Amino acid sequence: MAAAARPAPLPVHITELRMTAPPKQSLPMPVNIQTAIMRVPEIPTAYYRFLYTQVGRRWHWVDRLRMDDAALSAILHDKRTNVTVLYVDGAPAGFFELFQHDAETTELVHFGLFERALGLGLGKWFLLQTLYAAWASEPRALEITTNNLDHPRALQLYQMFGFSPVRTRDDVVVPLSDAELLELARRG
């Protein structure tokens, strides 16, 4: 039996952005949709992996899936980490993760919607709610990183809300192998 081939690395162009003032926009909540946004201070690693996979599968998010439970739990339960979930009609539909590096800088580490929530008019509204949450601790700057594997309009949307590019770099993302996917399924 031949060994399973490792997926080919995908080249990525990464853009780091920074925002130095809270957004001035306001957007109405989408109509005819029941929404709730809830912070999850003691999020279980399995639930986090579920959220991360549902949002990030299309965009090749792999880093947190490759972490063992102890390493992931240490990040998630760090008092500087804030994981907040968007619910639509009672079910999870997206999440964001903030990390407060220090009193000066907060990072929007992850943000996104489940596929089932796309097309409902929630994207801009949910990003704005995320930015309000990030600015609640009154940092001097909010940072985010995106890349060309992300949603095609992600960079444009971040800039529309007040982020400015500060640097770019190139890297690679190695997609999950079949063996890694199988191990994740076993973990549950």
N, CA and C of each residue as an Amber inpcrd file, in Angstrom:
protein
   564
   0.8510000  -1.1740000   0.0000000   0.0000000   0.0000000   0.0000000
   0.8990000   1.2400000   0.0000000   0.6530000   2.1520000  -0.9170000
   1.4670000   3.3610000  -1.0300000   1.0970000   4.3480000   0.0670000
   2.0970000   5.0830000   0.4930000   1.8550000   6.1170000   1.5100000
   1.0390000   7.2430000   0.8830000   0.1600000   7.8070000   1.6700000
  -0.6720000   8.9160000   1.1870000   0.2070000  10.1220000   0.8930000
  -0.0470000  10.7370000  -0.2290000   0.7290000  11.9170000  -0.6140000
   0.3010000  13.1180000   0.2220000   1.2770000  13.9030000   0.5800000
   1.0130000  15.1400000   1.3200000   0.4690000  16.1710000   0.3230000
  -0.5600000  16.9190000   0.6780000  -1.0830000  17.9380000  -0.2520000
  -0.0040000  18.9610000  -0.6030000  -0.0650000  19.4520000  -1.8100000
   0.8970000  20.4580000  -2.2640000   0.6710000  21.7710000  -1.5170000
   1.7480000  22.4260000  -1.1110000   1.6020000  23.7390000  -0.4570000
   0.9630000  24.7510000  -1.4080000   0.1540000  25.6200000  -0.8300000
  -0.4920000  26.6850000  -1.5960000   0.2330000  27.9970000  -1.3080000
   0.6980000  28.6900000  -2.3450000   1.3400000  29.9850000  -2.0970000
   0.2920000  31.0030000  -1.6360000   0.6480000  31.8200000  -0.6540000
  -0.2670000  32.8590000  -0.1790000   0.4470000  34.1980000  -0.1140000
  -0.3000000  35.2250000  -0.4620000   0.1760000  36.6000000  -0.3150000
  -0.5770000  37.1860000   0.8790000   0.1330000  37.5100000   1.9320000
  -0.4490000  37.9440000   3.1990000  -0.3910000  39.4680000   3.3020000
  -1.4800000  40.0500000   3.7630000  -1.5430000  41.4940000   4.0080000
  -1.8810000  41.7150000   5.4750000  -1.0200000  42.4660000   6.1520000
  -1.2760000  42.8620000   7.5340000  -1.8520000  44.2650000   7.5030000
  -2.9430000  44.4580000   8.2660000  -3.6310000  45.7480000   8.2800000
  -3.7530000  46.2640000   9.6980000  -3.9190000  47.5770000   9.8090000
  -4.0460000  48.2200000  11.1120000  -5.1140000  49.2970000  11.0240000
  -5.8270000  49.4370000  12.1190000  -6.8890000  50.4460000  12.2410000
  -6.5750000  51.2350000  13.5060000  -6.6100000  52.5650000  13.4320000
  -6.2060000  53.3680000  14.5840000  -7.3290000  54.2020000  15.1960000
  -8.5440000  53.9940000  14.7200000  -9.6980000  54.6900000  15.3040000
 -10.9250000  53.8030000  15.1240000 -11.8440000  53.8610000  16.0750000
 -13.0670000  53.0470000  15.9540000 -13.8490000  53.4070000  14.6940000
 -14.6350000  52.4620000  14.1880000 -15.4260000  52.7570000  12.9890000
 -16.4790000  53.8180000  13.2790000 -16.7860000  54.5710000  12.2590000
 -17.8090000  55.6140000  12.3930000 -19.1320000  55.1680000  11.7700000
 -19.0990000  54.0390000  11.0530000 -20.2950000  53.5440000  10.3900000
 -21.3050000  53.0050000  11.3960000 -22.5340000  52.9720000  10.9550000
 -23.5590000  52.2160000  11.6770000 -24.3790000  51.5070000  10.6090000
 -24.7750000  50.3070000  10.9270000 -25.5730000  49.5180000   9.9960000
 -26.7510000  48.9390000  10.7460000 -27.9140000  48.9170000  10.1160000
 -29.0650000  48.3100000  10.7860000 -28.8920000  46.7930000  10.8660000
 -29.4870000  46.2160000  11.8930000 -29.4850000  44.7690000  12.0210000
 -30.3120000  44.2060000  10.8680000 -29.8490000  43.1090000  10.2620000
 -30.6400000  42.5090000   9.1800000 -32.0510000  42.1590000   9.6540000
 -33.0130000  42.3850000   8.7940000 -34.4100000  42.1470000   9.1590000
 -34.8310000  40.7090000   8.8810000 -35.8540000  40.2820000   9.5900000
 -36.4410000  38.9480000   9.4450000 -35.4660000  37.8120000   9.7530000
 -34.4700000  38.1040000  10.5610000 -33.5060000  37.0860000  10.9800000
 -33.3340000  37.2180000  12.4880000 -33.4630000  36.1190000  13.2040000
 -33.2200000  36.1140000  14.6540000 -31.7140000  35.9400000  14.8690000
 -31.0650000  36.9340000  15.4790000 -29.6250000  36.8300000  15.7280000
 -29.3320000  37.0260000  17.2100000 -28.2360000  36.4310000  17.6280000
 -27.6920000  36.6500000  18.9700000 -26.1790000  36.5650000  18.8440000
 -25.5000000  37.4050000  19.5840000 -24.0400000  37.3860000  19.6090000
 -23.6470000  37.1490000  21.0590000 -22.9380000  36.0390000  21.2970000
 -22.6080000  35.6650000  22.6740000 -21.1240000  35.3470000  22.8200000
 -20.4950000  35.9760000  23.8030000 -19.1060000  35.6660000  24.1430000
 -19.0840000  34.3060000  24.8360000 -18.0300000  33.5220000  24.5660000
 -17.8960000  32.1850000  25.1480000 -16.5710000  32.1510000  25.9150000
 -16.5720000  32.5880000  27.1890000 -15.3080000  32.7250000  27.9310000
 -14.5780000  31.4110000  28.2120000 -15.2680000  30.3210000  28.3640000
 -14.6250000  29.0270000  28.6310000 -14.9690000  28.0500000  27.5160000
 -14.6770000  28.4330000  26.2920000 -15.0800000  27.6310000  25.1410000
 -14.3660000  26.2780000  25.1340000 -15.1020000  25.1900000  24.9880000
 -14.4660000  23.8740000  24.8630000 -13.6910000  23.7920000  23.5410000
 -12.5620000  23.1110000  23.5660000 -11.7370000  23.0240000  22.3470000
 -12.5020000  22.3710000  21.1900000 -13.3200000  21.3700000  21.4730000
 -14.0650000  20.7020000  20.3950000 -15.0540000  21.6750000  19.7330000
 -15.7170000  22.5070000  20.5310000 -16.6550000  23.4790000  19.9680000
 -15.8980000  24.5210000  19.1520000 -14.7420000  24.9730000  19.6620000
 -13.9350000  25.9380000  18.9230000 -13.5010000  25.3500000  17.5760000
 -13.0220000  24.1030000  17.5930000 -12.5970000  23.4700000  16.3350000
 -13.7680000  23.3720000  15.3490000 -14.9620000  23.0960000  15.8630000
 -16.1480000  23.0620000  15.0140000 -16.3630000  24.4270000  14.3580000
 -16.3410000  25.5000000  15.1520000 -16.5240000  26.8530000  14.6130000
 -15.4390000  27.1800000  13.5780000 -14.2040000  26.9030000  13.9550000
 -13.0420000  27.2070000  13.1120000 -13.1480000  26.4640000  11.7780000
 -13.5530000  25.2040000  11.8330000 -13.6840000  24.3950000  10.6210000
 -14.8310000  24.8880000   9.7510000 -15.9710000  25.1980000  10.3750000
 -17.1340000  25.6560000   9.6020000 -16.8480000  26.9670000   8.8770000
 -16.1290000  27.8640000   9.5240000 -15.8050000  29.1420000   8.8850000
 -14.6110000  28.9820000   7.9520000 -13.5760000  28.3090000   8.4010000
 -12.2970000  28.3380000   7.6970000 -12.0490000  27.2920000   6.6390000
 -12.8960000  26.2950000   6.5410000 -12.6640000  25.2160000   5.5620000
 -12.4530000  25.7740000   4.1540000 -13.3210000  26.6880000   3.7270000
 -13.2220000  27.2500000   2.3640000 -11.9500000  28.0600000   2.1580000
 -11.4080000  28.6030000   3.2740000 -10.3020000  29.5560000   3.1550000
  -8.9590000  28.9320000   3.5680000  -8.9550000  27.6230000   3.7460000
  -7.7260000  26.8810000   4.0810000  -7.1560000  27.2630000   5.4460000
  -8.0160000  27.4510000   6.4400000  -7.5420000  27.6640000   7.8010000
  -7.1040000  26.2990000   8.3490000  -5.8750000  26.1910000   8.7610000
  -5.3720000  24.8980000   9.2440000  -4.6140000  24.9860000  10.5600000
  -4.0700000  26.1390000  10.8810000  -3.1540000  26.2510000  12.0300000
  -3.7440000  25.7140000  13.3310000  -4.9280000  26.1570000  13.6770000
  -5.5190000  25.7420000  14.9550000  -5.9430000  24.2760000  14.9420000
  -6.2080000  23.7350000  13.7570000  -6.5990000  22.3300000  13.6710000
  -5.4030000  21.4050000  13.9090000  -4.2090000  21.9060000  13.6410000
  -3.0040000  21.1000000  13.8460000  -2.5110000  21.1460000  15.2930000
  -3.0770000  22.0040000  16.1140000  -2.6570000  22.0980000  17.5200000
  -3.2630000  20.9690000  18.3370000  -2.5110000  20.4920000  19.3320000
  -3.1030000  19.5210000  20.2470000  -4.0100000  20.2620000  21.2300000
  -4.8020000  19.5050000  21.9850000  -5.7730000  20.1210000  22.8940000
  -5.1220000  21.0570000  23.9060000  -3.9780000  20.6770000  24.4440000
  -3.3280000  21.4990000  25.4770000  -2.8920000  22.8510000  24.9110000
  -2.2790000  22.8430000  23.7380000  -1.8160000  24.0970000  23.1330000
  -2.9960000  24.9870000  22.7600000  -4.0290000  24.3920000  22.1730000
  -5.2050000  25.1760000  21.7870000  -5.9230000  25.7140000  23.0170000
  -6.0730000  24.8920000  24.0250000  -6.7370000  25.3210000  25.2570000
  -5.9910000  26.4810000  25.9160000  -4.6750000  26.4430000  25.8830000
  -3.8860000  27.5290000  26.4730000  -4.1820000  28.8610000  25.7850000
  -4.3380000  28.8410000  24.4770000  -4.6680000  30.0630000  23.7390000
  -6.0900000  30.5010000  24.0570000  -7.0190000  29.5540000  23.9680000
  -8.4350000  29.8980000  24.1330000  -8.7760000  30.3690000  25.5400000
  -8.0750000  29.8570000  26.5310000  -8.3950000  30.2110000  27.9100000
  -7.4670000  31.2640000  28.5010000  -6.6380000  31.8470000  27.6530000
  -5.8250000  32.9990000  28.0470000  -6.7990000  34.1610000  28.2830000
  -6.6470000  34.8690000  29.3740000  -7.5960000  35.9490000  29.6970000
  -7.6070000  37.0620000  28.6530000  -6.6030000  37.1010000  27.8020000
  -6.5470000  38.1270000  26.7470000  -7.3100000  37.7240000  25.4880000
  -7.7820000  36.4710000  25.4400000  -8.5120000  35.9610000  24.2750000
 -10.0120000  36.1040000  24.4950000 -10.7020000  36.5200000  23.4630000
 -12.1540000  36.6750000  23.4850000 -12.7120000  35.9650000  22.2610000
 -13.4610000  34.8900000  22.4730000 -14.1500000  34.1900000  21.3840000
 -15.6420000  34.4740000  21.5310000 -16.2310000  34.9510000  20.4630000
 -17.6370000  35.3340000  20.4690000 -18.3290000  34.6990000  19.2660000
 -19.5040000  34.1470000  19.4970000 -20.2140000  33.3860000  18.4680000
 -21.4820000  34.1270000  18.0380000 -21.7090000  34.1300000  16.7340000
 -22.9360000  34.6430000  16.1540000 -23.8880000  33.4690000  15.9700000
 -25.1060000  33.6200000  16.4700000 -26.1530000  32.6180000  16.2750000
 -27.2220000  33.2230000  15.3810000 -27.7090000  32.4290000  14.4460000
 -28.8020000  32.8430000  13.5580000 -29.8790000  31.7860000  13.6670000
 -31.0720000  32.2300000  14.0280000 -32.2030000  31.3160000  14.2140000
 -31.8380000  30.1640000  15.1430000 -31.0760000  30.4860000  16.1870000
 -30.7620000  29.5270000  17.2430000 -29.5470000  28.6570000  17.0270000
 -28.9360000  28.6920000  15.8500000 -27.7830000  27.8380000  15.5680000
 -26.5420000  28.6930000  15.2820000 -25.3490000  28.1770000  15.5840000
 -24.1340000  28.9390000  15.3000000 -24.0490000  29.2720000  13.8130000
 -23.5930000  30.4970000  13.5130000 -23.5200000  30.9410000  12.1260000
 -22.2260000  31.6860000  11.8220000 -21.3640000  31.8520000  12.8160000
 -20.0970000  32.5470000  12.6140000 -19.4590000  32.8280000  13.9530000
 -18.2390000  33.3480000  13.9090000 -17.5720000  33.7130000  15.1560000
 -16.4660000  34.7090000  14.8810000 -16.0170000  35.3450000  15.9570000
 -14.7850000  36.1320000  15.8840000 -13.9550000  35.8370000  17.1070000
 -12.6600000  36.0360000  16.9290000 -11.7000000  35.8350000  18.0170000
 -10.8020000  37.0550000  18.0940000 -10.7620000  37.6580000  19.2710000
  -9.8940000  38.8060000  19.5280000  -8.7940000  38.3960000  20.4930000
  -7.6360000  39.0120000  20.3470000  -6.5520000  38.8010000  21.3030000
  -5.9790000  40.1640000  21.6500000  -6.0050000  40.4890000  22.9420000
  -5.4960000  41.7830000  23.3910000  -4.0230000  41.6160000  23.7600000
  -3.1420000  42.0110000  22.8370000  -1.6970000  41.8540000  23.0490000
  -1.2390000  42.6260000  24.2820000  -1.7330000  43.8480000  24.4030000
  -1.4120000  44.7190000  25.5300000  -2.4490000  45.8380000  25.5400000
  -2.2780000  46.8270000  26.3940000  -3.2730000  47.9090000  26.4750000
  -3.3520000  48.7060000  25.1780000  -2.3130000  48.6240000  24.3650000
  -2.2380000  49.4190000  23.1420000  -2.8310000  48.7280000  21.9110000
  -2.7140000  47.3830000  21.8510000  -3.0100000  46.6740000  20.6090000
  -3.9010000  45.4570000  20.8160000  -4.9700000  45.4030000  20.0420000
  -5.8440000  44.2390000  19.9860000  -5.7660000  43.6830000  18.5700000
  -5.7780000  42.3660000  18.4590000  -5.7450000  41.7170000  17.1500000
  -7.0680000  40.9910000  16.9020000  -7.6210000  41.1970000  15.7450000
  -8.7550000  40.4090000  15.2840000  -8.1390000  39.1770000  14.6200000
  -8.0640000  38.0890000  15.3710000  -7.3420000  36.8920000  14.9560000
  -8.1300000  36.1020000  13.9170000  -9.4160000  35.8990000  14.1740000
 -10.2790000  35.1670000  13.2450000 -11.6460000  35.8410000  13.1870000
 -12.2330000  35.8190000  12.0030000 -13.5590000  36.3850000  11.8000000
 -14.1770000  35.6690000  10.6050000 -15.4440000  35.3130000  10.7180000
 -16.0950000  34.7640000   9.5480000 -17.4570000  34.1800000   9.8360000
 -18.1280000  33.8400000   8.7470000 -19.4730000  33.2770000   8.7880000
 -19.4530000  31.8480000   8.2700000 -20.3720000  31.0460000   8.7770000
 -20.5990000  29.7100000   8.2320000 -21.1710000  29.8810000   6.8250000
 -21.0110000  28.8590000   6.0120000 -21.5450000  28.9110000   4.6510000
 -23.0550000  29.1420000   4.6520000 -23.7710000  28.5680000   5.6130000
 -25.2310000  28.7110000   5.6630000 -25.6720000  30.1500000   5.9240000
 -24.7670000  30.9860000   6.4500000 -25.1050000  32.3720000   6.7760000
 -24.7200000  33.3500000   5.6700000 -24.0340000  32.8560000   4.6600000
 -23.6550000  33.7370000   3.5510000 -24.8880000  34.0950000   2.7420000
 -24.9220000  35.3160000   2.2520000 -26.0430000  35.7530000   1.4220000
 -27.2430000  36.2560000   2.1970000 -27.1380000  36.2890000   3.5330000
 -28.2570000  36.7780000   4.3530000 -28.1220000  38.2640000   4.7130000
 -27.0630000  38.9010000   4.2330000 -26.8410000  40.3050000   4.5550000
 -26.2230000  40.5210000   5.9290000 -25.5470000  39.5030000   6.4510000
 -24.9820000  39.5770000   7.7970000 -23.5140000  40.0030000   7.8440000
 -22.7700000  39.8250000   6.7680000 -21.3220000  40.0060000   6.7860000
 -20.8540000  41.3620000   7.2980000 -21.3040000  42.4250000   6.6660000
 -20.8730000  43.7750000   7.0690000 -21.3720000  44.0940000   8.4740000
 -22.6140000  43.7260000   8.7490000 -23.1880000  44.0000000  10.0740000
 -22.4070000  43.2660000  11.1640000 -22.0980000  41.9890000  10.9380000
 -21.3630000  41.2130000  11.9410000 -19.9390000  41.7340000  12.0950000
 -19.2980000  42.1420000  11.0080000 -17.9510000  42.7230000  11.1280000
 -18.0180000  44.0030000  11.9580000 -19.0260000  44.8080000  11.7440000
 -19.1520000  46.0390000  12.5310000 -19.3460000  45.7250000  14.0160000
 -20.1540000  44.7220000  14.3340000 -20.3310000  44.3160000  15.7450000
 -18.9970000  43.8350000  16.3250000 -18.2210000  43.1320000  15.5070000
 -16.9030000  42.6540000  15.9160000 -15.9860000  43.8330000  16.2230000
 -16.0000000  44.8260000  15.3590000 -15.1430000  46.0000000  15.5660000
 -15.5660000  46.7730000  16.8140000 -16.8620000  46.8970000  17.0520000
 -17.3230000  47.5450000  18.2920000 -16.7760000  46.7950000  19.5090000
 -16.8380000  45.4660000  19.4770000 -16.3210000  44.6580000  20.5900000
 -14.8220000  44.8670000  20.7590000 -14.0940000  44.9160000  19.6540000
 -12.6360000  45.0860000  19.7130000 -12.2500000  46.4460000  20.2890000
 -13.0170000  47.4640000  19.9600000 -12.6910000  48.8170000  20.4340000
 -13.2150000  49.0850000  21.8440000 -13.9960000  48.1790000  22.4020000
 -14.5460000  48.3820000  23.7500000 -13.4530000  48.5000000  24.8060000
 -12.3090000  47.8480000  24.5870000 -11.2050000  47.9350000  25.5580000
 -10.3130000  49.1470000  25.2950000 -10.7030000  49.9760000  24.3360000
 -10.0230000  51.2250000  23.9980000  -8.5330000  51.0610000  23.6770000
  -8.1910000  50.1500000  22.7650000  -6.7900000  50.0560000  22.3560000
  -6.4210000  51.2620000  21.4970000  -5.1600000  51.4160000  21.2370000
  -4.7250000  52.4680000  20.3090000  -4.8030000  51.9770000  18.8620000
  -4.7360000  50.6470000  18.7000000  -4.7770000  50.0930000  17.3470000
  -5.4170000  48.7080000  17.3600000  -6.0640000  48.3980000  16.2530000
  -6.6350000  47.0790000  16.0140000  -5.9390000  46.5340000  14.7700000
  -5.4470000  45.2920000  14.8620000  -4.7200000  44.6860000  13.7520000
  -5.4580000  43.4570000  13.2380000  -5.2600000  43.1800000  11.9560000
  -5.8230000  41.9740000  11.3320000  -4.8860000  41.5550000  10.2070000
  -4.8870000  40.2710000   9.9180000  -4.1070000  39.7300000   8.8060000
  -5.0570000  38.9710000   7.8920000  -4.9040000  39.1720000   6.5880000
  -5.6890000  38.4240000   5.6110000  -4.7510000  37.9580000   4.5140000
  -5.2650000  37.1330000   3.6280000  -4.4270000  36.6670000   2.5140000
  -5.2970000  36.3840000   1.2990000  -4.6430000  36.0810000   0.1940000
  -5.3600000  35.8950000  -1.0670000  -6.2030000  34.6190000  -1.1050000
  -6.0980000  33.7420000  -0.0940000  -6.9670000  32.5620000  -0.0260000
  -8.2670000  32.8650000   0.7190000  -8.3430000  34.0500000   1.3390000
  -9.5160000  34.4660000   2.0980000 -10.6430000  34.8340000   1.1250000
 -11.7900000  35.2060000   1.6860000 -12.9200000  35.6500000   0.8580000
 -12.4110000  36.6980000  -0.1310000 -12.8310000  36.6430000  -1.3890000
 -12.3070000  37.5690000  -2.3960000 -12.4940000  39.0490000  -2.0630000
 -13.4830000  39.3750000  -1.2300000 -13.7140000  40.7840000  -0.8850000
 -13.2340000  41.1360000   0.5240000 -12.5420000  40.2230000   1.1970000
 -12.1380000  40.4740000   2.5870000 -11.2620000  41.7260000   2.7030000
 -10.2150000  41.8120000   1.9090000  -9.3060000  42.9620000   1.9970000
 -10.0590000  44.2630000   1.7420000 -10.8790000  44.2790000   0.7260000
 -11.6800000  45.4710000   0.3970000 -12.6150000  45.8350000   1.5570000
 -13.2500000  44.8400000   2.1580000 -14.1710000  45.0930000   3.2710000
 -13.4280000  45.6680000   4.4740000 -12.2780000  45.0910000   4.8130000
 -11.5120000  45.6100000   5.9460000 -11.1010000  47.0590000   5.7030000
 -10.6990000  47.3650000   4.4840000 -10.3040000  48.7380000   4.1800000
 -11.5060000  49.6770000   4.2230000 -12.6630000  49.1990000   3.7840000
 -13.8860000  50.0080000   3.8260000 -14.2270000  50.4130000   5.2650000
 -13.9090000  49.5320000   6.2340000 -14.2150000  49.8150000   7.6290000
 -13.1010000  50.5660000   8.3530000 -12.0190000  50.9110000   7.6550000
 -11.0010000  51.7670000   8.2560000  -9.6370000  51.1450000   8.4780000
  -9.4330000  49.8960000   8.0700000  -8.1050000  49.2890000   8.1690000
  -7.2350000  49.7790000   7.0140000  -5.9360000  49.9320000   7.2740000
  -4.9740000  50.2890000   6.2380000  -3.8720000  49.2440000   6.2100000
  -3.4470000  48.8380000   5.0090000  -2.3430000  47.8780000   4.9160000
  -1.0560000  48.4810000   5.4910000  -0.3180000  47.6730000   6.2470000
   0.9610000  48.1380000   6.7970000   2.1460000  47.3280000   6.2790000
   1.9040000  46.0760000   5.8640000   2.9710000  45.2880000   5.2610000
   2.3800000  44.0670000   4.5800000   3.1470000  43.5490000   3.6310000
   2.7560000  42.3220000   2.9470000   3.9460000  41.3660000   2.9650000
   3.6370000  40.0990000   2.8030000   4.6800000  39.0750000   2.7250000
   4.0920000  37.8590000   2.0250000   4.9670000  37.0010000   1.5720000
   4.5380000  35.7670000   0.9270000   4.8870000  34.5850000   1.8110000
   4.0570000  33.5430000   1.7510000   4.2570000  32.3390000   2.5530000
   3.5680000  31.1920000   1.8290000   3.4190000  30.0690000   2.5060000
   2.6690000  28.9390000   1.9550000   1.7560000  28.3850000   3.0410000
   0.6590000  27.7990000   2.6100000  -0.2390000  27.0650000   3.4940000
  -0.2400000  25.6300000   2.9950000  -0.0200000  24.6990000   3.9070000
  -0.0860000  23.2830000   3.5490000  -1.4580000  22.7680000   3.9810000
  -2.3090000  22.4290000   3.0070000  -3.6410000  21.9160000   3.3650000
  -3.5370000  20.6580000   4.2310000  -4.6010000  20.3690000   4.9400000
  -4.6300000  19.1730000   5.7710000  -4.5590000  17.9210000   4.8960000
  -3.7860000  16.9710000   5.3430000  -3.6940000  15.6900000   4.6430000
  -4.9020000  14.8330000   5.0020000  -5.1030000  13.7690000   4.2620000
  -6.1880000  12.8330000   4.5760000  -6.0050000  12.2620000   5.9840000
  -4.7630000  11.9700000   6.3570000  -4.4880000  11.4250000   7.6950000
  -4.8610000  12.4360000   8.7810000  -4.5530000  13.7170000   8.5440000
  -4.9090000  14.7550000   9.5230000  -6.4250000  14.9100000   9.6170000
  -7.1000000  14.8690000   8.4970000  -8.5570000  14.9650000   8.5090000
  -9.1740000  13.7910000   9.2640000  -8.6210000  12.6040000   9.0580000
  -9.1080000  11.4220000   9.7570000  -8.8940000  11.5590000  11.2610000
  -7.7370000  12.0650000  11.6500000  -7.4430000  12.2560000  13.0870000
  -8.4040000  13.2790000  13.7030000  -8.7060000  14.3370000  12.9740000
  -9.6660000  15.3370000  13.4680000 -11.0430000  14.7230000  13.6320000
 -11.4410000  13.8880000  12.7070000 -12.7540000  13.2270000  12.7990000
 -12.7970000  12.2980000  13.9980000 -11.7110000  11.6210000  14.2860000
 -11.6570000  10.7280000  15.4470000 -11.7420000  11.5030000  16.7630000
 -11.0870000  12.6720000  16.7820000 -11.0890000  13.5170000  17.9930000
 -12.4910000  14.0000000  18.3210000 -13.2450000  14.2520000  17.2490000
 -14.6060000  14.7290000  17.4550000 -14.6240000  16.1420000  17.6820000
